[in-house]
Short mmCIF file of C-alpha atoms in Angstrom, two decimals:
data_model
loop_
_atom_site.label_atom_id
_atom_site.label_comp_id
_atom_site.label_asym_id
_atom_site.label_seq_id
_atom_site.Cartn_x
_atom_site.Cartn_y
_atom_site.Cartn_z
CA UNK X 90 102.64 117.55 -12.52
CA UNK X 91 104.92 119.40 -14.91
CA UNK X 92 108.64 118.90 -14.60
CA UNK X 93 110.12 122.29 -13.64
CA UNK X 94 113.73 121.32 -14.21
CA UNK X 95 115.25 123.24 -17.09
CA UNK X 96 118.34 121.07 -17.61
CA UNK X 97 118.08 117.63 -19.23
CA UNK X 98 120.90 116.58 -16.92
CA UNK X 99 118.74 117.21 -13.86
CA UNK X 100 115.80 115.32 -15.41
CA UNK X 101 118.16 112.38 -15.89
CA UNK X 102 119.20 112.74 -12.25
CA UNK X 103 115.57 112.21 -11.19
CA UNK X 104 115.55 108.91 -13.10
CA UNK X 105 118.68 107.83 -11.23
CA UNK X 106 117.13 108.86 -7.90
CA UNK X 107 113.97 106.87 -8.68
CA UNK X 108 115.84 103.64 -9.38
CA UNK X 109 118.06 104.27 -6.35
CA UNK X 110 114.97 104.54 -4.11
CA UNK X 111 113.56 101.27 -5.53
CA UNK X 112 116.85 99.47 -4.87
CA UNK X 113 116.96 100.98 -1.38
CA UNK X 114 113.59 99.35 -0.71
CA UNK X 115 114.86 96.04 -2.13
CA UNK X 116 117.87 96.26 0.18
CA UNK X 117 115.64 96.70 3.25
CA UNK X 118 113.25 93.91 2.21
CA UNK X 119 116.08 91.44 1.62
CA UNK X 120 117.66 92.45 4.92
CA UNK X 121 114.41 91.62 6.71
CA UNK X 122 114.21 88.21 5.02
CA UNK X 123 117.82 87.43 5.98
CA UNK X 124 117.28 88.67 9.56
CA UNK X 125 114.19 86.43 9.85
CA UNK X 126 116.09 83.42 8.49
CA UNK X 127 118.85 84.06 11.05
CA UNK X 128 116.31 83.44 13.82
CA UNK X 129 114.02 80.99 12.01
CA UNK X 130 116.12 78.95 9.55
CA UNK X 131 113.04 77.17 8.18
CA UNK X 132 111.59 80.46 6.88
CA UNK X 133 111.36 80.12 3.05
CA UNK X 134 113.43 76.92 3.30
CA UNK X 135 114.29 75.51 -0.16
CA UNK X 136 112.47 78.47 -1.73
CA UNK X 137 114.75 81.39 -1.01
CA UNK X 138 118.27 80.79 0.25
CA UNK X 139 119.72 82.84 3.11
CA UNK X 140 122.89 83.35 1.05
CA UNK X 141 120.84 84.85 -1.81
CA UNK X 142 118.86 87.17 0.50
CA UNK X 143 122.12 88.35 2.08
CA UNK X 144 123.79 88.77 -1.32
CA UNK X 145 120.95 90.87 -2.76
CA UNK X 146 120.77 92.86 0.51
CA UNK X 147 124.46 93.80 0.31
CA UNK X 148 124.68 94.33 -3.45
CA UNK X 149 121.50 96.43 -3.52
CA UNK X 150 123.12 98.62 -0.86
CA UNK X 151 126.16 99.29 -3.04
CA UNK X 152 124.22 99.70 -6.27
CA UNK X 153 121.52 102.06 -4.95
CA UNK X 154 124.18 104.30 -3.50
CA UNK X 155 126.11 104.34 -6.77
CA UNK X 156 122.87 105.18 -8.62
CA UNK X 157 122.19 108.02 -6.19
CA UNK X 158 125.78 109.25 -6.50
CA UNK X 159 125.63 109.35 -10.30
CA UNK X 160 122.24 111.07 -10.09
CA UNK X 161 123.63 113.63 -7.65
CA UNK X 162 126.46 114.51 -10.04
CA UNK X 163 124.05 114.90 -12.96
CA UNK X 164 121.88 117.12 -10.74
CA UNK X 165 124.56 119.50 -9.49
CA UNK X 166 126.70 119.57 -12.65
CA UNK X 167 124.68 122.12 -14.68
CA UNK X 168 124.29 124.45 -11.72
CA UNK X 169 127.98 124.37 -10.82
CA UNK X 170 129.30 124.63 -14.38
CA UNK X 171 126.54 126.90 -15.71
CA UNK X 172 125.92 124.76 -18.82
CA UNK X 173 123.98 121.67 -19.86
CA UNK X 174 125.89 118.41 -19.38
CA UNK X 175 127.95 117.58 -22.45
CA UNK X 176 126.98 114.18 -23.93
CA UNK X 177 123.66 114.07 -22.10
CA UNK X 178 122.17 111.86 -24.85
CA UNK X 179 124.83 109.22 -24.21
CA UNK X 180 124.14 109.65 -20.51
CA UNK X 181 120.47 108.77 -21.04
CA UNK X 182 121.31 105.72 -23.14
CA UNK X 183 123.79 104.58 -20.48
CA UNK X 184 121.11 104.94 -17.80
CA UNK X 185 118.68 102.63 -19.61
CA UNK X 186 121.43 100.08 -20.36
CA UNK X 187 122.56 100.08 -16.73
CA UNK X 188 119.01 99.76 -15.40
CA UNK X 189 118.21 96.90 -17.77
CA UNK X 190 121.43 95.13 -16.75
CA UNK X 191 120.76 95.58 -13.01
CA UNK X 192 117.20 94.23 -13.47
CA UNK X 193 118.46 91.12 -15.27
CA UNK X 194 121.20 90.54 -12.69
CA UNK X 195 118.78 90.80 -9.74
CA UNK X 196 116.27 88.46 -11.45
CA UNK X 197 119.04 85.92 -12.05
CA UNK X 198 120.12 86.16 -8.40
CA UNK X 199 116.56 85.52 -7.24
CA UNK X 200 115.37 82.95 -9.80
CA UNK X 201 118.55 80.95 -10.52
CA UNK X 202 120.27 81.42 -7.12
CA UNK X 203 123.08 78.83 -7.56
CA UNK X 204 125.27 77.41 -10.34
CA UNK X 205 127.79 74.63 -10.96
CA UNK X 206 130.82 76.66 -9.69
CA UNK X 207 132.27 76.63 -13.19
CA UNK X 208 133.40 79.31 -15.63
CA UNK X 209 129.80 79.70 -16.83
CA UNK X 210 128.65 80.60 -13.31
CA UNK X 211 131.15 83.44 -13.12
CA UNK X 212 129.94 84.81 -16.43
CA UNK X 213 126.19 84.24 -16.05
CA UNK X 214 125.23 84.17 -12.33
CA UNK X 215 127.77 85.85 -10.05
CA UNK X 216 131.51 86.15 -9.47
CA UNK X 217 131.34 85.32 -5.77
CA UNK X 218 132.89 88.60 -4.64
CA UNK X 219 131.09 90.10 -1.67
CA UNK X 220 129.58 93.55 -2.34
CA UNK X 221 130.38 93.43 -6.09
CA UNK X 222 129.02 90.07 -7.17
CA UNK X 223 127.81 91.05 -10.64
CA UNK X 224 128.41 88.39 -13.31
CA UNK X 225 131.27 89.10 -15.67
CA UNK X 226 129.10 90.31 -18.56
CA UNK X 227 127.51 92.91 -16.28
CA UNK X 228 130.95 93.79 -14.92
CA UNK X 229 132.12 94.80 -18.38
CA UNK X 230 128.85 96.64 -19.08
CA UNK X 231 129.23 98.64 -15.87
CA UNK X 232 132.69 99.77 -16.96
CA UNK X 233 131.29 101.02 -20.29
CA UNK X 234 128.45 102.91 -18.57
CA UNK X 235 130.81 104.46 -16.04
CA UNK X 236 133.18 105.55 -18.83
CA UNK X 237 130.28 107.48 -20.40
CA UNK X 238 129.50 109.08 -17.03
CA UNK X 239 133.13 110.08 -16.40
CA UNK X 240 133.46 111.47 -19.93
CA UNK X 241 130.30 113.56 -19.47
CA UNK X 242 131.58 114.96 -16.18
CA UNK X 243 135.02 115.85 -17.53
CA UNK X 244 133.76 117.25 -20.85
CA UNK X 245 131.21 119.46 -19.07
CA UNK X 246 133.70 120.66 -16.49
CA UNK X 247 136.28 121.52 -19.16
CA UNK X 248 133.71 123.52 -21.13
CA UNK X 249 131.92 125.28 -18.25
CA UNK X 250 132.88 126.86 -14.93
CA UNK X 251 135.39 124.90 -12.88
CA UNK X 252 134.45 125.51 -9.26
CA UNK X 253 136.30 123.96 -6.35
CA UNK X 254 133.45 121.44 -5.90
CA UNK X 255 133.69 120.36 -9.54
CA UNK X 256 137.49 120.12 -9.48
CA UNK X 257 137.47 117.86 -6.42
CA UNK X 258 134.62 115.85 -7.88
CA UNK X 259 136.54 115.23 -11.11
CA UNK X 260 139.54 113.79 -9.28
CA UNK X 261 137.36 111.78 -6.91
CA UNK X 262 135.10 110.23 -9.56
CA UNK X 263 138.15 109.26 -11.63
CA UNK X 264 139.59 107.42 -8.62
CA UNK X 265 136.20 105.88 -7.76
CA UNK X 266 135.72 104.54 -11.28
CA UNK X 267 139.34 103.45 -11.66
CA UNK X 268 139.28 101.42 -8.45
CA UNK X 269 136.45 99.30 -9.83
CA UNK X 270 138.92 97.84 -12.32
CA UNK X 271 140.87 96.27 -9.47
CA UNK X 272 137.86 94.05 -8.78
CA UNK X 273 137.90 92.70 -12.33
CA UNK X 274 141.18 90.83 -11.99
CA UNK X 275 140.52 87.14 -11.73
CA UNK X 276 142.98 84.45 -10.72
CA UNK X 277 142.59 80.81 -9.69
CA UNK X 278 144.40 81.63 -6.44
CA UNK X 279 141.63 82.64 -4.04
CA UNK X 280 144.03 84.68 -1.86
CA UNK X 281 145.15 86.76 -4.84
CA UNK X 282 141.56 87.08 -6.02
CA UNK X 283 140.46 88.33 -2.61
CA UNK X 284 143.42 90.74 -2.53
CA UNK X 285 142.25 92.51 -5.70
CA UNK X 286 138.59 92.51 -4.65
CA UNK X 287 139.41 93.82 -1.18
CA UNK X 288 140.91 97.08 -2.46
CA UNK X 289 137.78 98.05 -4.38
CA UNK X 290 135.31 98.16 -1.54
CA UNK X 291 137.70 99.33 1.15
CA UNK X 292 139.30 102.20 -0.75
CA UNK X 293 135.87 103.17 -2.05
CA UNK X 294 134.33 103.60 1.38
CA UNK X 295 137.46 104.72 3.25
CA UNK X 296 138.58 107.29 0.70
CA UNK X 297 136.64 108.14 -2.46
CA UNK X 298 133.13 107.94 -1.01
CA UNK X 299 134.11 110.16 1.93
CA UNK X 300 135.39 112.88 -0.43
CA UNK X 301 132.30 112.46 -2.63
CA UNK X 302 130.07 113.08 0.39
CA UNK X 303 132.13 116.21 1.12
CA UNK X 304 131.35 117.50 -2.39
CA UNK X 305 127.62 116.88 -1.92
CA UNK X 306 127.67 118.52 1.51
CA UNK X 307 129.43 121.59 0.10
CA UNK X 308 126.95 121.90 -2.79
CA UNK X 309 123.89 121.21 -0.61
CA UNK X 310 124.82 123.70 2.09
CA UNK X 311 125.34 126.44 -0.50
CA UNK X 312 121.96 125.69 -2.12
CA UNK X 313 119.89 125.23 1.04
CA UNK X 314 121.14 127.89 3.43
CA UNK X 315 123.37 130.02 1.25
CA UNK X 316 126.62 128.88 2.88
CA UNK X 317 129.61 130.81 1.64
CA UNK X 318 131.51 129.00 -1.11
CA UNK X 319 134.91 129.92 0.30
CA UNK X 320 134.04 128.24 3.63
CA UNK X 321 132.69 124.95 2.27
CA UNK X 322 135.40 124.66 -0.38
CA UNK X 323 138.09 125.37 2.21
CA UNK X 324 136.92 122.35 4.24
CA UNK X 325 136.57 120.32 1.07
CA UNK X 326 140.22 120.92 0.24
CA UNK X 327 141.19 120.05 3.82
CA UNK X 328 139.32 116.79 3.38
CA UNK X 329 141.22 116.10 0.16
CA UNK X 330 144.53 116.91 1.84
CA UNK X 331 143.61 114.52 4.67
CA UNK X 332 142.64 111.83 2.21
CA UNK X 333 146.10 110.31 2.18
CA UNK X 334 146.15 110.24 5.95
CA UNK X 335 142.61 109.49 7.00
CA UNK X 336 141.54 107.54 3.92
CA UNK X 337 144.50 105.59 2.61
CA UNK X 338 146.67 105.29 5.74
CA UNK X 339 143.50 104.72 7.74
CA UNK X 340 143.02 101.48 5.85
CA UNK X 341 145.86 100.11 7.96
CA UNK X 342 143.32 99.23 10.63
CA UNK X 343 142.14 96.44 8.30
CA UNK X 344 145.64 94.95 7.97
CA UNK X 345 145.59 92.99 11.20
CA UNK X 346 144.72 89.72 9.51
CA UNK X 347 146.86 89.87 6.37
CA UNK X 348 150.39 89.64 7.76
CA UNK X 349 151.59 93.24 7.33
CA UNK X 350 154.12 94.76 9.82
CA UNK X 351 152.62 95.70 13.18
CA UNK X 352 153.22 99.44 12.82
CA UNK X 353 150.39 99.52 10.28
CA UNK X 354 147.85 98.70 12.97
CA UNK X 355 148.47 101.81 15.05
CA UNK X 356 148.80 104.01 11.95
CA UNK X 357 145.50 102.68 10.63
CA UNK X 358 143.72 103.00 13.98
CA UNK X 359 144.78 106.64 14.39
CA UNK X 360 144.03 107.88 10.90
CA UNK X 361 140.78 105.96 10.38
CA UNK X 362 139.38 107.76 13.43
CA UNK X 363 140.11 111.07 11.69
CA UNK X 364 138.09 110.29 8.55
CA UNK X 365 134.85 112.07 9.55
CA UNK X 366 136.63 115.11 11.03
CA UNK X 367 136.68 117.45 7.97
CA UNK X 368 133.02 116.79 7.17
CA UNK X 369 131.86 117.43 10.72
CA UNK X 370 134.07 120.54 10.86
CA UNK X 371 132.52 121.81 7.62
CA UNK X 372 129.03 121.46 9.10
CA UNK X 373 129.94 123.07 12.41
CA UNK X 374 131.64 126.01 10.67
CA UNK X 375 128.79 126.52 8.18
CA UNK X 376 126.03 126.15 10.78
CA UNK X 377 127.81 128.62 13.06
CA UNK X 378 128.06 131.15 10.23
CA UNK X 379 124.47 130.51 9.16
CA UNK X 380 123.12 130.88 12.69
CA UNK X 381 125.01 134.13 13.14
CA UNK X 382 123.85 135.54 9.80
CA UNK X 383 120.27 134.37 10.36
CA UNK X 384 120.24 136.12 13.72
CA UNK X 385 121.44 139.32 12.10
CA UNK X 386 118.77 139.03 9.40
CA UNK X 387 116.05 138.45 11.99
CA UNK X 388 117.23 141.61 13.76
CA UNK X 389 117.04 143.48 10.49
CA UNK X 390 113.67 141.80 9.67
CA UNK X 391 115.11 140.17 6.56
CA UNK X 392 113.75 136.81 5.34
CA UNK X 393 115.55 133.66 6.57
CA UNK X 394 117.56 131.64 4.05
CA UNK X 395 116.51 127.99 4.72
CA UNK X 396 114.75 126.69 1.60
CA UNK X 397 114.60 122.91 2.06
CA UNK X 398 114.02 121.72 5.63
CA UNK X 399 113.71 117.95 4.91
CA UNK X 400 116.94 117.87 2.89
CA UNK X 401 118.74 119.95 5.50
CA UNK X 402 117.62 117.56 8.25
CA UNK X 403 119.11 114.64 6.30
CA UNK X 404 122.36 116.56 5.71
CA UNK X 405 122.65 117.23 9.45
CA UNK X 406 121.93 113.54 10.10
CA UNK X 407 124.78 112.79 7.73
CA UNK X 408 127.32 114.89 9.62
CA UNK X 409 126.59 113.23 12.94
CA UNK X 410 125.76 109.81 11.48
CA UNK X 411 129.15 109.81 9.79
CA UNK X 412 130.84 110.69 13.07
CA UNK X 413 128.93 107.99 14.98
CA UNK X 414 128.96 105.18 12.41
CA UNK X 415 132.34 105.56 10.74
CA UNK X 416 134.03 107.27 13.68
CA UNK X 417 132.78 106.00 17.04
CA UNK X 418 131.51 102.55 16.04
CA UNK X 419 134.50 102.05 13.77
CA UNK X 420 136.86 103.04 16.55
CA UNK X 421 135.19 100.50 18.89
CA UNK X 422 137.01 97.64 17.25
CA UNK X 423 139.74 99.31 15.23
CA UNK X 424 142.68 98.66 17.56
CA UNK X 425 144.35 95.31 16.85
CA UNK X 426 144.25 94.43 20.56
CA UNK X 427 140.43 94.59 20.26
CA UNK X 428 140.07 93.53 16.65
CA UNK X 429 141.61 90.12 17.34
CA UNK X 430 138.39 89.35 19.24
CA UNK X 431 135.80 91.33 17.27
CA UNK X 432 136.84 90.75 13.64
CA UNK X 433 134.09 89.04 11.66
CA UNK X 434 131.57 89.07 14.51
CA UNK X 435 128.31 90.99 14.84
CA UNK X 436 130.43 93.96 15.98
CA UNK X 437 131.51 94.33 12.36
CA UNK X 438 127.91 94.14 11.22
CA UNK X 439 126.88 96.82 13.75
CA UNK X 440 129.61 99.15 12.50
CA UNK X 441 128.70 98.43 8.86
CA UNK X 442 125.00 99.20 9.31
CA UNK X 443 125.52 102.55 11.04
CA UNK X 444 128.50 103.62 8.93
CA UNK X 445 126.82 103.04 5.56
CA UNK X 446 123.60 104.68 6.74
CA UNK X 447 125.15 107.56 8.64
CA UNK X 448 127.97 108.39 6.25
CA UNK X 449 126.29 107.82 2.88
CA UNK X 450 122.56 106.95 2.87
CA UNK X 451 121.55 110.07 4.82
CA UNK X 452 123.12 112.62 2.49
CA UNK X 453 121.90 110.75 -0.61
CA UNK X 454 118.34 110.87 0.75
CA UNK X 455 118.93 114.60 1.23
CA UNK X 456 119.79 114.78 -2.47
CA UNK X 457 116.49 112.99 -3.25
CA UNK X 458 114.69 115.86 -1.51
CA UNK X 459 116.69 118.46 -3.43
CA UNK X 460 115.74 116.70 -6.66
CA UNK X 461 112.05 116.62 -5.71
CA UNK X 462 112.19 120.30 -4.79
CA UNK X 463 113.64 121.22 -8.17
CA UNK X 464 111.30 118.96 -10.12
CA UNK X 465 108.20 120.45 -8.47
CA UNK X 466 109.39 124.05 -8.71
CA UNK X 467 109.22 124.58 -4.95
CA UNK X 468 110.82 127.75 -3.62
CA UNK X 469 110.69 126.83 0.08
CA UNK X 470 110.19 123.17 0.96
CA UNK X 471 108.97 122.56 4.50
CA UNK X 472 109.02 119.52 6.75
CA UNK X 473 105.79 117.52 6.63
CA UNK X 474 104.40 114.87 8.98
CA UNK X 475 105.59 112.19 6.55
CA UNK X 476 109.10 113.62 6.23
CA UNK X 477 109.42 113.85 10.04
CA UNK X 478 108.19 110.27 10.45
CA UNK X 479 110.59 109.11 7.74
CA UNK X 480 113.73 110.58 9.27
CA UNK X 481 112.68 109.66 12.82
CA UNK X 482 111.82 106.03 12.09
CA UNK X 483 114.74 105.44 9.74
CA UNK X 484 117.25 106.88 12.23
CA UNK X 485 115.71 105.07 15.22
CA UNK X 486 115.48 101.84 13.23
CA UNK X 487 119.10 101.86 12.05
CA UNK X 488 120.39 103.00 15.43
CA UNK X 489 118.31 100.24 17.05
CA UNK X 490 119.79 97.64 14.69
CA UNK X 491 123.26 98.92 15.49
CA UNK X 492 122.80 98.66 19.26
CA UNK X 493 121.14 95.22 18.92
CA UNK X 494 123.99 93.89 16.79
CA UNK X 495 126.53 95.39 19.22
CA UNK X 496 124.90 93.53 22.12
CA UNK X 497 124.82 90.30 20.07
CA UNK X 498 128.44 90.87 19.08
CA UNK X 499 129.46 91.42 22.70
CA UNK X 500 127.98 88.05 23.70
CA UNK X 501 129.55 86.41 20.65
CA UNK X 502 133.00 87.83 21.42
CA UNK X 503 132.79 86.85 25.07
CA UNK X 504 131.99 83.19 24.39
CA UNK X 505 133.26 82.47 20.89
CA UNK X 506 136.59 84.32 21.05
CA UNK X 507 137.54 85.02 24.69
CA UNK X 508 136.29 81.92 26.50
CA UNK X 509 136.36 79.15 23.89
CA UNK X 510 139.20 80.20 21.59
CA UNK X 511 137.52 80.75 18.21
CA UNK X 512 136.84 77.09 17.40
CA UNK X 513 133.92 75.79 15.34
CA UNK X 514 132.31 74.51 18.52
CA UNK X 515 132.70 77.98 20.06
CA UNK X 516 131.00 79.53 17.05
CA UNK X 517 127.92 77.33 17.37
CA UNK X 518 127.75 77.64 21.17
CA UNK X 519 127.79 81.44 20.89
CA UNK X 520 124.93 81.35 18.37
CA UNK X 521 122.65 79.88 21.07
CA UNK X 522 123.50 82.45 23.74
CA UNK X 523 120.60 84.44 25.17
CA UNK X 524 122.28 87.79 24.47
CA UNK X 525 123.06 86.77 20.92
CA UNK X 526 119.57 85.49 20.11
CA UNK X 527 117.82 88.41 21.81
CA UNK X 528 120.13 90.85 20.05
CA UNK X 529 119.20 89.40 16.67
CA UNK X 530 115.55 89.47 17.68
CA UNK X 531 115.78 93.19 18.36
CA UNK X 532 117.67 93.60 15.09
CA UNK X 533 114.65 92.12 13.29
CA UNK X 534 112.18 94.31 15.21
CA UNK X 535 114.13 97.51 14.55
CA UNK X 536 114.57 96.44 10.94
CA UNK X 537 110.77 96.51 10.62
CA UNK X 538 110.81 100.03 12.11
CA UNK X 539 113.36 100.99 9.43
CA UNK X 540 111.15 99.61 6.67
CA UNK X 541 108.15 101.58 7.97
CA UNK X 542 110.31 104.71 7.94
CA UNK X 543 111.20 103.96 4.31
CA UNK X 544 107.49 103.71 3.44
CA UNK X 545 106.94 107.18 4.93
CA UNK X 546 109.92 108.46 2.97
CA UNK X 547 108.58 107.16 -0.35
CA UNK X 548 105.10 108.47 0.44
CA UNK X 549 106.49 111.91 1.22
CA UNK X 550 108.61 112.05 -1.93
CA UNK X 551 105.74 110.90 -4.15
CA UNK X 552 103.13 113.26 -2.69
CA UNK X 553 105.24 116.42 -2.49
CA UNK X 554 103.64 117.91 -5.60
CA UNK X 555 100.17 117.71 -3.98
CA UNK X 556 101.03 119.35 -0.66
CA UNK X 557 100.10 122.99 -0.25
CA UNK X 558 102.44 123.49 2.71
CA UNK X 559 105.35 124.20 0.39
CA UNK X 560 105.93 127.69 -1.05
CA UNK X 561 106.11 127.94 -4.84
#
C-alpha cells in the first residue's frame, strides 16, 4: 500500500507510532507476567524476576507514551505550521538512535536482570529510579535525541505559522524535556536522589502531560469534526492558565509524606481535583457546537463533518477517562486524612492504571488512528468490528483492573493500616486476605481482557488499508 502522506515529518511520525504500539504490547505482556507472579510466586521462578517484569511494565508505559507524543508532534507540525519540519533528516537519525538504544536497554533488563549494585550497574544496567530506570549511557543519549526533537519543533514553528496550538506546544515540550534533567542528578544520599527523581515523573504527569493532551485534543477535534479553532484554543489557554493551580499547586497532595507544612495538603487536594476540568470543558463545548452545527447541516441536507469515527471514539474516551482516572480515582485518596491509610497500597495502583490509560493512552491511540487515516489516504474512516472490539475490551479491561485493585486496596487498608497499624506483620497478613487475593485474581483476568483488546487494536490498524468500508 502506497504511503499517501506528503510530508516527511508525518512519515516519521508513523515510525514513532509503530514503535509505540510495540512497546504498548510489551507493557501489557509484562503486566500480565507480574500479575501472575503476584498470585503464583513460583511462576517463572529463577527465570524471570518479578522485579524485572514490573520494571519493564512500568518503563515501557512511560517510553511508549513518549514515543507516541513525539510522533504526534511530528504528525501535526507540518499541518499546523504549513511547512515541512525543519531538520527532518536529523529527526530521522535521532529516531533510529533512540530505537536502537531502547532495544538494547530492554534486552539488558531481560537478559542481565541484576548487577553488583556498583557504579558499573548504574551505567550499564539501570539507575534504580522507578519509571525512568534507563542506564546512565542511555540517559545521556535520550537527552541528545530530545534536544534534536525540541530544536526541530522550535525551528519549524519560528519559520512557519505560529498557531495557538503550536505556541502552547513549544512552551510545554520545553518544560517536558527540561524536567528530565532533574532525574539525572545523582547523589549518594538516597533521600536527595529520590527528591530529584520525584519531580520528573510527578511534574510530567501532573502538569506538562496534561497540557500536551490539551494540544492533541485541540488539533484532533479541528481535524475530525471541524471544531472552531477559536473555541479549542480558548480552552487550551485556560488550561495553560490553570497549570500553575491545577498542575503545580495540585502536586501538594503528594506532600503528605515528606514533611512539608500542613496547608500544602488541602491546597494540593483542591487543585489536583481541578486538573481534568479544562479538557473536559473543551470537549463539552466543542461537542455541543458540533452537534448544533450538524443538526443544522442535516436540516439543510449538507454532508456531516465526522471523518474519523475510531479516532473520535478514543478522543471521547480520553475526556471522560481523564475525568475518571485522574479526577475521581485520584480524589479518592488525595486528602491527607485518607492518604495516611491508602498511600502505597493497591489504591495507588488502581488510580495509576486508570489515570495513565484514561488521561494519556486513549488520546495517543486516537492519534494512531489519525496517522493510519493519513497514511492510507482515507477521506472518511469508519468504525469497524475490530475497532469497536478494541475500544470496548481495552476500556472494560482497564476499568475492570481498576475496580479489582480498588477492592484489593480496600481490604489491604482495612487490615494493614487501620486494624494492625502498618507493621510488617500487618503487611503480610493483609496479603492473605480473601478480598485482597480475589481482587488480584480479577486484576489478572481483566488484564487478559485488556490484552485481547490490544490484539484487536493492532489487527484493526494493520488491516485498515484492505477494508473497503472506508471512503477514499
